[in-house]
Amino acid sequence: MNKHLLNIPIVYKYGTKWSAFLPALPLYLLGRYIADLSYLFCRSARTNVKKNLRLVFPDISQKKLSFIAKNLFRNYSRYLIDYCRFTNLNKRSILDQITYYEGKQNLELALQMNKGLLLLTAHLGNWELGGIFFGSYGIKTNVLTLPDENPEIGNIRSWYREIFNVKTITIDKSPFSSIEMVKALSNNELIAMLIDRYDEKTDGIIVDFFKKPTQFPRGPLILSRLTGAPIVVAFVVKEKNTYTGVIKGPFIVTHEKEEYETMKNIVNILEEYINMYPDQWYNFTQV
């Protein structure tokens, strides 16, 4: 079982509906209990998480690795509870959860180019909260996703984003998603995408990720080269009971020969923040 026990349709469906009527603390305690069950019984997910963490920390003991992995499952349950609770809050209340943002000047520099914006991130922290933050800047935001392996969860996530005026663009085999992306950038909109879980059926670029040759999507590099859109790398991570945002960049690809070096710089940033927040790297698929 690759999924956390909380990551099932019924939890999304009723969690988003009823979480506003329950105090946060009991929800977190319940989530922690289910997370511990997930860690115990979801063998495949636990194994994948540990293999990913072993890339980050090749020399730590198995005991320490297991400690980080178990905390990751618990933190993921808190992320999902926050995810559900935020649907019942207004945008201002949600943005108040982000008490500090590092690199706002990087965002402002990128926006001054008026070429749209490509935002790359990882399954680190609360990536959905990041989309709400950028929407608060008055930027029309689009989230790029692969078809969810569970269509019901995919529909719930799309609905969740629409509450905060965040549009979902689903990548499929048709050319229309690419046309939609180019159109969004030409309208000076933002396109956000997760790049640490890659579909190898599409065009990729191989870069060392924690010293392991790993494929990453080439698409954002091509889009930057063709449209002039800058690329930023951003995360929203949990700090005790609040969130901190980070924005790095911008990067611009002007020639095909710059693609590898740009992706290398982007991956270095991913490594830096995954290393800082390993128990918030919710990638349950082996890299």
mmCIF file of C-alpha atoms in Angstrom:
data_model
loop_
_atom_site.group_PDB
_atom_site.id
_atom_site.type_symbol
_atom_site.label_atom_id
_atom_site.label_comp_id
_atom_site.label_asym_id
_atom_site.label_seq_id
_atom_site.Cartn_x
_atom_site.Cartn_y
_atom_site.Cartn_z
ATOM 1 C CA MET A 1 0.000 0.000 0.000
ATOM 2 C CA ASN A 2 1.744 3.198 -1.209
ATOM 3 C CA LYS A 3 -0.680 5.621 0.396
ATOM 4 C CA HIS A 4 -0.990 6.961 3.911
ATOM 5 C CA LEU A 5 -4.229 5.640 5.493
ATOM 6 C CA LEU A 6 -5.464 9.235 5.698
ATOM 7 C CA ASN A 7 -4.953 9.682 1.969
ATOM 8 C CA ILE A 8 -8.197 8.047 0.913
ATOM 9 C CA PRO A 9 -11.318 9.633 -0.660
ATOM 10 C CA ILE A 10 -13.604 9.318 2.365
ATOM 11 C CA VAL A 11 -11.153 11.290 4.512
ATOM 12 C CA TYR A 12 -10.921 14.081 1.932
ATOM 13 C CA LYS A 13 -14.686 14.111 1.418
ATOM 14 C CA TYR A 14 -15.804 14.222 5.042
ATOM 15 C CA GLY A 15 -12.659 15.794 6.473
ATOM 16 C CA THR A 16 -13.096 18.957 4.394
ATOM 17 C CA LYS A 17 -16.769 19.035 5.397
ATOM 18 C CA TRP A 18 -16.578 18.465 9.162
ATOM 19 C CA SER A 19 -13.093 19.544 10.259
ATOM 20 C CA ALA A 20 -14.234 23.140 10.871
ATOM 21 C CA PHE A 21 -16.630 21.958 13.582
ATOM 22 C CA LEU A 22 -13.986 20.131 15.637
ATOM 23 C CA PRO A 23 -11.135 21.603 17.699
ATOM 24 C CA ALA A 24 -7.710 21.280 16.096
ATOM 25 C CA LEU A 25 -6.037 19.432 18.986
ATOM 26 C CA PRO A 26 -8.311 16.341 18.984
ATOM 27 C CA LEU A 27 -7.979 16.192 15.192
ATOM 28 C CA TYR A 28 -4.191 16.254 15.435
ATOM 29 C CA LEU A 29 -4.252 13.529 18.103
ATOM 30 C CA LEU A 30 -6.522 11.356 15.968
ATOM 31 C CA GLY A 31 -4.318 12.030 12.947
ATOM 32 C CA ARG A 32 -1.220 11.002 14.885
ATOM 33 C CA TYR A 33 -2.877 7.733 15.905
ATOM 34 C CA ILE A 34 -3.831 6.931 12.303
ATOM 35 C CA ALA A 35 -0.361 7.982 11.132
ATOM 36 C CA ASP A 36 1.217 5.477 13.523
ATOM 37 C CA LEU A 37 -1.079 2.774 12.158
ATOM 38 C CA SER A 38 -0.105 3.800 8.633
ATOM 39 C CA TYR A 39 3.567 3.551 9.510
ATOM 40 C CA LEU A 40 3.021 0.124 11.012
ATOM 41 C CA PHE A 41 0.805 -1.422 8.328
ATOM 42 C CA CYS A 42 1.542 0.450 5.069
ATOM 43 C CA ARG A 43 4.720 -1.456 4.382
ATOM 44 C CA SER A 44 5.323 -0.277 0.822
ATOM 45 C CA ALA A 45 4.894 3.403 1.733
ATOM 46 C CA ARG A 46 7.163 2.987 4.773
ATOM 47 C CA THR A 47 9.832 1.255 2.684
ATOM 48 C CA ASN A 48 9.729 3.925 -0.044
ATOM 49 C CA VAL A 49 9.989 6.734 2.493
ATOM 50 C CA LYS A 50 12.987 5.103 4.159
ATOM 51 C CA LYS A 51 14.732 4.561 0.821
ATOM 52 C CA ASN A 52 14.207 8.208 -0.068
ATOM 53 C CA LEU A 53 15.474 9.339 3.322
ATOM 54 C CA ARG A 54 18.495 7.061 2.970
ATOM 55 C CA LEU A 55 19.461 9.101 -0.107
ATOM 56 C CA VAL A 56 19.384 12.233 2.034
ATOM 57 C CA PHE A 57 21.202 10.688 5.000
ATOM 58 C CA PRO A 58 23.355 7.805 3.748
ATOM 59 C CA ASP A 59 25.344 7.495 6.976
ATOM 60 C CA ILE A 60 22.792 7.731 9.782
ATOM 61 C CA SER A 61 21.780 4.706 11.831
ATOM 62 C CA GLN A 62 18.713 2.644 10.989
ATOM 63 C CA LYS A 63 17.197 3.699 14.311
ATOM 64 C CA LYS A 64 17.557 7.394 13.459
ATOM 65 C CA LEU A 65 16.222 6.786 9.957
ATOM 66 C CA SER A 66 13.137 5.054 11.370
ATOM 67 C CA PHE A 67 12.618 7.944 13.806
ATOM 68 C CA ILE A 68 12.585 10.495 10.958
ATOM 69 C CA ALA A 69 10.330 8.281 8.824
ATOM 70 C CA LYS A 70 7.776 7.877 11.618
ATOM 71 C CA ASN A 71 7.759 11.638 12.233
ATOM 72 C CA LEU A 72 7.200 12.114 8.501
ATOM 73 C CA PHE A 73 4.039 10.004 8.644
ATOM 74 C CA ARG A 74 2.830 12.007 11.660
ATOM 75 C CA ASN A 75 3.599 15.334 10.002
ATOM 76 C CA TYR A 76 1.773 14.215 6.877
ATOM 77 C CA SER A 77 -1.334 13.583 8.949
ATOM 78 C CA ARG A 78 -1.065 17.149 10.308
ATOM 79 C CA TYR A 79 -0.679 18.442 6.764
ATOM 80 C CA LEU A 80 -3.861 16.652 5.678
ATOM 81 C CA ILE A 81 -5.768 17.937 8.714
ATOM 82 C CA ASP A 82 -4.631 21.500 7.948
ATOM 83 C CA TYR A 83 -5.587 20.897 4.321
ATOM 84 C CA CYS A 84 -9.118 19.976 5.389
ATOM 85 C CA ARG A 85 -9.441 22.769 7.949
ATOM 86 C CA PHE A 86 -8.304 25.470 5.513
ATOM 87 C CA THR A 87 -11.301 24.875 3.238
ATOM 88 C CA ASN A 88 -13.488 26.369 5.954
ATOM 89 C CA LEU A 89 -11.364 29.485 6.549
ATOM 90 C CA ASN A 90 -11.299 32.697 4.566
ATOM 91 C CA LYS A 91 -8.200 33.527 2.557
ATOM 92 C CA ARG A 92 -6.959 36.145 5.034
ATOM 93 C CA SER A 93 -7.114 33.697 7.943
ATOM 94 C CA ILE A 94 -5.189 31.113 5.936
ATOM 95 C CA LEU A 95 -2.483 33.567 4.892
ATOM 96 C CA ASP A 96 -2.040 34.518 8.551
ATOM 97 C CA GLN A 97 -0.724 30.972 9.014
ATOM 98 C CA ILE A 98 2.422 32.007 7.109
ATOM 99 C CA THR A 99 4.292 34.057 9.691
ATOM 100 C CA TYR A 100 7.479 34.554 7.678
ATOM 101 C CA TYR A 101 8.379 34.554 3.998
ATOM 102 C CA GLU A 102 11.996 34.386 2.870
ATOM 103 C CA GLY A 103 12.728 35.735 -0.594
ATOM 104 C CA LYS A 104 9.708 37.902 -1.359
ATOM 105 C CA GLN A 105 12.099 40.125 -3.295
ATOM 106 C CA ASN A 106 12.827 37.167 -5.581
ATOM 107 C CA LEU A 107 9.127 36.886 -6.351
ATOM 108 C CA GLU A 108 8.818 40.626 -6.983
ATOM 109 C CA LEU A 109 11.829 40.537 -9.333
ATOM 110 C CA ALA A 110 10.279 37.700 -11.313
ATOM 111 C CA LEU A 111 6.894 39.418 -11.522
ATOM 112 C CA GLN A 112 8.477 42.629 -12.856
ATOM 113 C CA MET A 113 9.406 40.730 -16.023
ATOM 114 C CA ASN A 114 5.713 40.420 -16.981
ATOM 115 C CA LYS A 115 6.303 37.077 -18.689
ATOM 116 C CA GLY A 116 4.229 34.901 -16.411
ATOM 117 C CA LEU A 117 5.861 32.725 -13.772
ATOM 118 C CA LEU A 118 6.877 29.076 -13.481
ATOM 119 C CA LEU A 119 6.941 27.886 -9.870
ATOM 120 C CA LEU A 120 8.679 24.603 -9.119
ATOM 121 C CA THR A 121 8.318 22.839 -5.811
ATOM 122 C CA ALA A 122 8.438 19.414 -4.174
ATOM 123 C CA HIS A 123 6.156 17.327 -1.977
ATOM 124 C CA LEU A 124 7.645 19.285 0.904
ATOM 125 C CA GLY A 125 5.555 20.999 3.570
ATOM 126 C CA ASN A 126 2.171 22.412 2.557
ATOM 127 C CA TRP A 127 2.423 23.010 -1.194
ATOM 128 C CA GLU A 128 -1.310 23.715 -1.507
ATOM 129 C CA LEU A 129 -0.944 26.653 0.909
ATOM 130 C CA GLY A 130 1.678 28.094 -1.437
ATOM 131 C CA GLY A 131 -0.882 28.330 -4.241
ATOM 132 C CA ILE A 132 -3.228 30.296 -1.992
ATOM 133 C CA PHE A 133 -0.387 32.660 -1.048
ATOM 134 C CA PHE A 134 0.471 33.489 -4.639
ATOM 135 C CA GLY A 135 -3.180 34.043 -5.437
ATOM 136 C CA SER A 136 -3.191 36.670 -2.684
ATOM 137 C CA TYR A 137 -0.665 38.652 -4.742
ATOM 138 C CA GLY A 138 -3.303 39.032 -7.414
ATOM 139 C CA ILE A 139 -1.553 36.458 -9.608
ATOM 140 C CA LYS A 140 -3.877 34.111 -11.448
ATOM 141 C CA THR A 141 -2.547 30.734 -10.366
ATOM 142 C CA ASN A 142 -2.603 27.381 -12.173
ATOM 143 C CA VAL A 143 -1.471 24.080 -10.697
ATOM 144 C CA LEU A 144 -0.069 21.505 -13.108
ATOM 145 C CA THR A 145 -0.781 17.887 -12.157
ATOM 146 C CA LEU A 146 -0.700 14.392 -13.587
ATOM 147 C CA PRO A 147 -4.018 12.511 -13.559
ATOM 148 C CA ASP A 148 -4.523 11.328 -9.969
ATOM 149 C CA GLU A 149 -4.430 7.562 -9.580
ATOM 150 C CA ASN A 150 -7.659 8.007 -7.631
ATOM 151 C CA PRO A 151 -9.958 10.255 -9.746
ATOM 152 C CA GLU A 152 -12.211 10.996 -6.756
ATOM 153 C CA ILE A 153 -9.318 12.503 -4.786
ATOM 154 C CA GLY A 154 -8.210 14.385 -7.891
ATOM 155 C CA ASN A 155 -11.677 15.941 -8.196
ATOM 156 C CA ILE A 156 -11.703 16.923 -4.517
ATOM 157 C CA ARG A 157 -8.292 18.576 -4.853
ATOM 158 C CA SER A 158 -9.442 20.500 -7.920
ATOM 159 C CA TRP A 159 -12.542 21.646 -6.037
ATOM 160 C CA TYR A 160 -10.370 22.697 -3.084
ATOM 161 C CA ARG A 161 -8.158 24.830 -5.321
ATOM 162 C CA GLU A 162 -11.125 26.420 -7.053
ATOM 163 C CA ILE A 163 -12.339 27.749 -3.694
ATOM 164 C CA PHE A 164 -9.237 29.955 -3.701
ATOM 165 C CA ASN A 165 -9.325 30.698 -7.451
ATOM 166 C CA VAL A 166 -6.512 28.272 -8.227
ATOM 167 C CA LYS A 167 -7.058 26.439 -11.513
ATOM 168 C CA THR A 168 -5.929 22.846 -12.137
ATOM 169 C CA ILE A 169 -4.296 21.930 -15.458
ATOM 170 C CA THR A 170 -4.086 18.161 -15.874
ATOM 171 C CA ILE A 171 -1.310 16.861 -18.111
ATOM 172 C CA ASP A 172 -2.419 14.124 -20.474
ATOM 173 C CA LYS A 173 -1.466 12.826 -23.892
ATOM 174 C CA SER A 174 -3.362 15.506 -25.783
ATOM 175 C CA PRO A 175 -1.577 18.703 -26.904
ATOM 176 C CA PHE A 176 -4.196 20.908 -25.267
ATOM 177 C CA SER A 177 -2.529 20.999 -21.838
ATOM 178 C CA SER A 178 0.641 22.411 -23.449
ATOM 179 C CA ILE A 179 -1.392 25.016 -25.322
ATOM 180 C CA GLU A 180 -3.154 25.905 -22.076
ATOM 181 C CA MET A 181 0.188 26.395 -20.301
ATOM 182 C CA VAL A 182 1.601 28.679 -23.007
ATOM 183 C CA LYS A 183 -1.629 30.666 -22.996
ATOM 184 C CA ALA A 184 -1.497 31.060 -19.206
ATOM 185 C CA LEU A 185 2.063 32.384 -19.319
ATOM 186 C CA SER A 186 1.221 34.768 -22.156
ATOM 187 C CA ASN A 187 -1.558 36.108 -19.891
ATOM 188 C CA ASN A 188 1.066 36.752 -17.184
ATOM 189 C CA GLU A 189 -0.250 33.933 -14.994
ATOM 190 C CA LEU A 190 1.583 31.555 -12.663
ATOM 191 C CA ILE A 191 2.014 27.830 -13.320
ATOM 192 C CA ALA A 192 3.034 25.728 -10.308
ATOM 193 C CA MET A 193 4.262 22.150 -10.511
ATOM 194 C CA LEU A 194 5.770 19.446 -8.321
ATOM 195 C CA ILE A 195 8.952 18.013 -9.792
ATOM 196 C CA ASP A 196 10.181 15.408 -7.279
ATOM 197 C CA ARG A 197 7.816 12.680 -8.528
ATOM 198 C CA TYR A 198 8.426 12.303 -12.230
ATOM 199 C CA ASP A 199 6.546 10.434 -14.968
ATOM 200 C CA GLU A 200 9.408 8.896 -16.954
ATOM 201 C CA LYS A 201 7.166 8.449 -19.996
ATOM 202 C CA THR A 202 7.587 12.135 -20.777
ATOM 203 C CA ASP A 203 10.678 14.060 -21.827
ATOM 204 C CA GLY A 204 13.114 14.394 -18.939
ATOM 205 C CA ILE A 205 16.565 15.580 -17.979
ATOM 206 C CA ILE A 206 18.914 13.546 -15.762
ATOM 207 C CA VAL A 207 20.543 15.349 -12.839
ATOM 208 C CA ASP A 208 22.211 13.972 -9.713
ATOM 209 C CA PHE A 209 19.752 14.111 -6.809
ATOM 210 C CA PHE A 210 21.483 13.303 -3.538
ATOM 211 C CA LYS A 211 24.249 11.737 -5.681
ATOM 212 C CA LYS A 212 21.785 9.479 -7.533
ATOM 213 C CA PRO A 213 21.191 10.155 -11.269
ATOM 214 C CA THR A 214 17.505 11.061 -11.356
ATOM 215 C CA GLN A 215 15.137 12.190 -14.091
ATOM 216 C CA PHE A 216 13.362 15.519 -13.700
ATOM 217 C CA PRO A 217 10.811 17.076 -16.073
ATOM 218 C CA ARG A 218 12.293 19.114 -18.885
ATOM 219 C CA GLY A 219 8.973 20.838 -19.585
ATOM 220 C CA PRO A 220 9.409 23.916 -17.348
ATOM 221 C CA LEU A 221 12.851 24.560 -18.847
ATOM 222 C CA ILE A 222 11.426 24.407 -22.369
ATOM 223 C CA LEU A 223 8.540 26.695 -21.383
ATOM 224 C CA SER A 224 10.954 29.232 -19.920
ATOM 225 C CA ARG A 225 13.076 29.135 -23.083
ATOM 226 C CA LEU A 226 10.115 29.488 -25.445
ATOM 227 C CA THR A 227 8.131 32.111 -23.531
ATOM 228 C CA GLY A 228 10.748 34.005 -21.512
ATOM 229 C CA ALA A 229 8.929 33.124 -18.284
ATOM 230 C CA PRO A 230 11.176 33.128 -15.195
ATOM 231 C CA ILE A 231 11.379 30.103 -12.906
ATOM 232 C CA VAL A 232 11.266 30.294 -9.117
ATOM 233 C CA VAL A 233 11.600 27.486 -6.580
ATOM 234 C CA ALA A 234 9.282 27.803 -3.590
ATOM 235 C CA PHE A 235 8.206 25.909 -0.475
ATOM 236 C CA VAL A 236 5.840 26.426 2.455
ATOM 237 C CA VAL A 237 7.095 24.431 5.451
ATOM 238 C CA LYS A 238 5.753 23.919 8.953
ATOM 239 C CA GLU A 239 7.549 25.661 11.821
ATOM 240 C CA LYS A 240 5.978 24.497 15.086
ATOM 241 C CA ASN A 241 2.378 25.744 14.816
ATOM 242 C CA THR A 242 2.807 28.127 11.883
ATOM 243 C CA TYR A 243 4.257 28.071 8.370
ATOM 244 C CA THR A 244 7.306 29.637 6.745
ATOM 245 C CA GLY A 245 7.543 30.358 3.024
ATOM 246 C CA VAL A 246 10.682 30.305 0.881
ATOM 247 C CA ILE A 247 11.186 31.643 -2.664
ATOM 248 C CA LYS A 248 14.454 31.123 -4.582
ATOM 249 C CA GLY A 249 15.470 32.383 -8.014
ATOM 250 C CA PRO A 250 14.482 33.564 -10.497
ATOM 251 C CA PHE A 251 16.076 31.468 -13.232
ATOM 252 C CA ILE A 252 15.579 32.060 -16.959
ATOM 253 C CA VAL A 253 16.496 29.637 -19.731
ATOM 254 C CA THR A 254 17.435 31.420 -22.965
ATOM 255 C CA HIS A 255 19.116 28.535 -24.825
ATOM 256 C CA GLU A 256 18.807 24.758 -24.849
ATOM 257 C CA LYS A 257 22.405 24.376 -23.652
ATOM 258 C CA GLU A 258 21.439 26.157 -20.386
ATOM 259 C CA GLU A 259 18.788 23.589 -19.444
ATOM 260 C CA TYR A 260 21.039 21.130 -17.630
ATOM 261 C CA GLU A 261 22.822 23.742 -15.519
ATOM 262 C CA THR A 262 19.516 25.430 -14.624
ATOM 263 C CA MET A 263 17.955 22.165 -13.521
ATOM 264 C CA LYS A 264 21.101 21.344 -11.549
ATOM 265 C CA ASN A 265 20.745 24.642 -9.654
ATOM 266 C CA ILE A 266 17.058 23.947 -9.033
ATOM 267 C CA VAL A 267 17.779 20.436 -7.756
ATOM 268 C CA ASN A 268 20.457 21.818 -5.426
ATOM 269 C CA ILE A 269 17.758 23.976 -3.832
ATOM 270 C CA LEU A 270 15.452 20.958 -3.493
ATOM 271 C CA GLU A 271 18.262 19.068 -1.768
ATOM 272 C CA GLU A 272 18.993 21.948 0.596
ATOM 273 C CA TYR A 273 15.423 22.227 1.889
ATOM 274 C CA ILE A 274 14.681 18.505 1.948
ATOM 275 C CA ASN A 275 17.836 18.183 4.043
ATOM 276 C CA MET A 276 16.524 20.882 6.398
ATOM 277 C CA TYR A 277 12.986 19.435 6.630
ATOM 278 C CA PRO A 278 13.343 15.702 5.893
ATOM 279 C CA ASP A 279 10.303 14.754 7.967
ATOM 280 C CA GLN A 280 8.144 17.015 5.787
ATOM 281 C CA TRP A 281 9.180 15.418 2.490
ATOM 282 C CA TYR A 282 5.939 13.583 1.727
ATOM 283 C CA ASN A 283 7.093 11.551 -1.247
ATOM 284 C CA PHE A 284 5.684 8.058 -0.726
ATOM 285 C CA THR A 285 7.002 6.933 -4.113
ATOM 286 C CA GLN A 286 10.628 5.846 -4.341
ATOM 287 C CA VAL A 287 12.843 8.335 -6.171
#
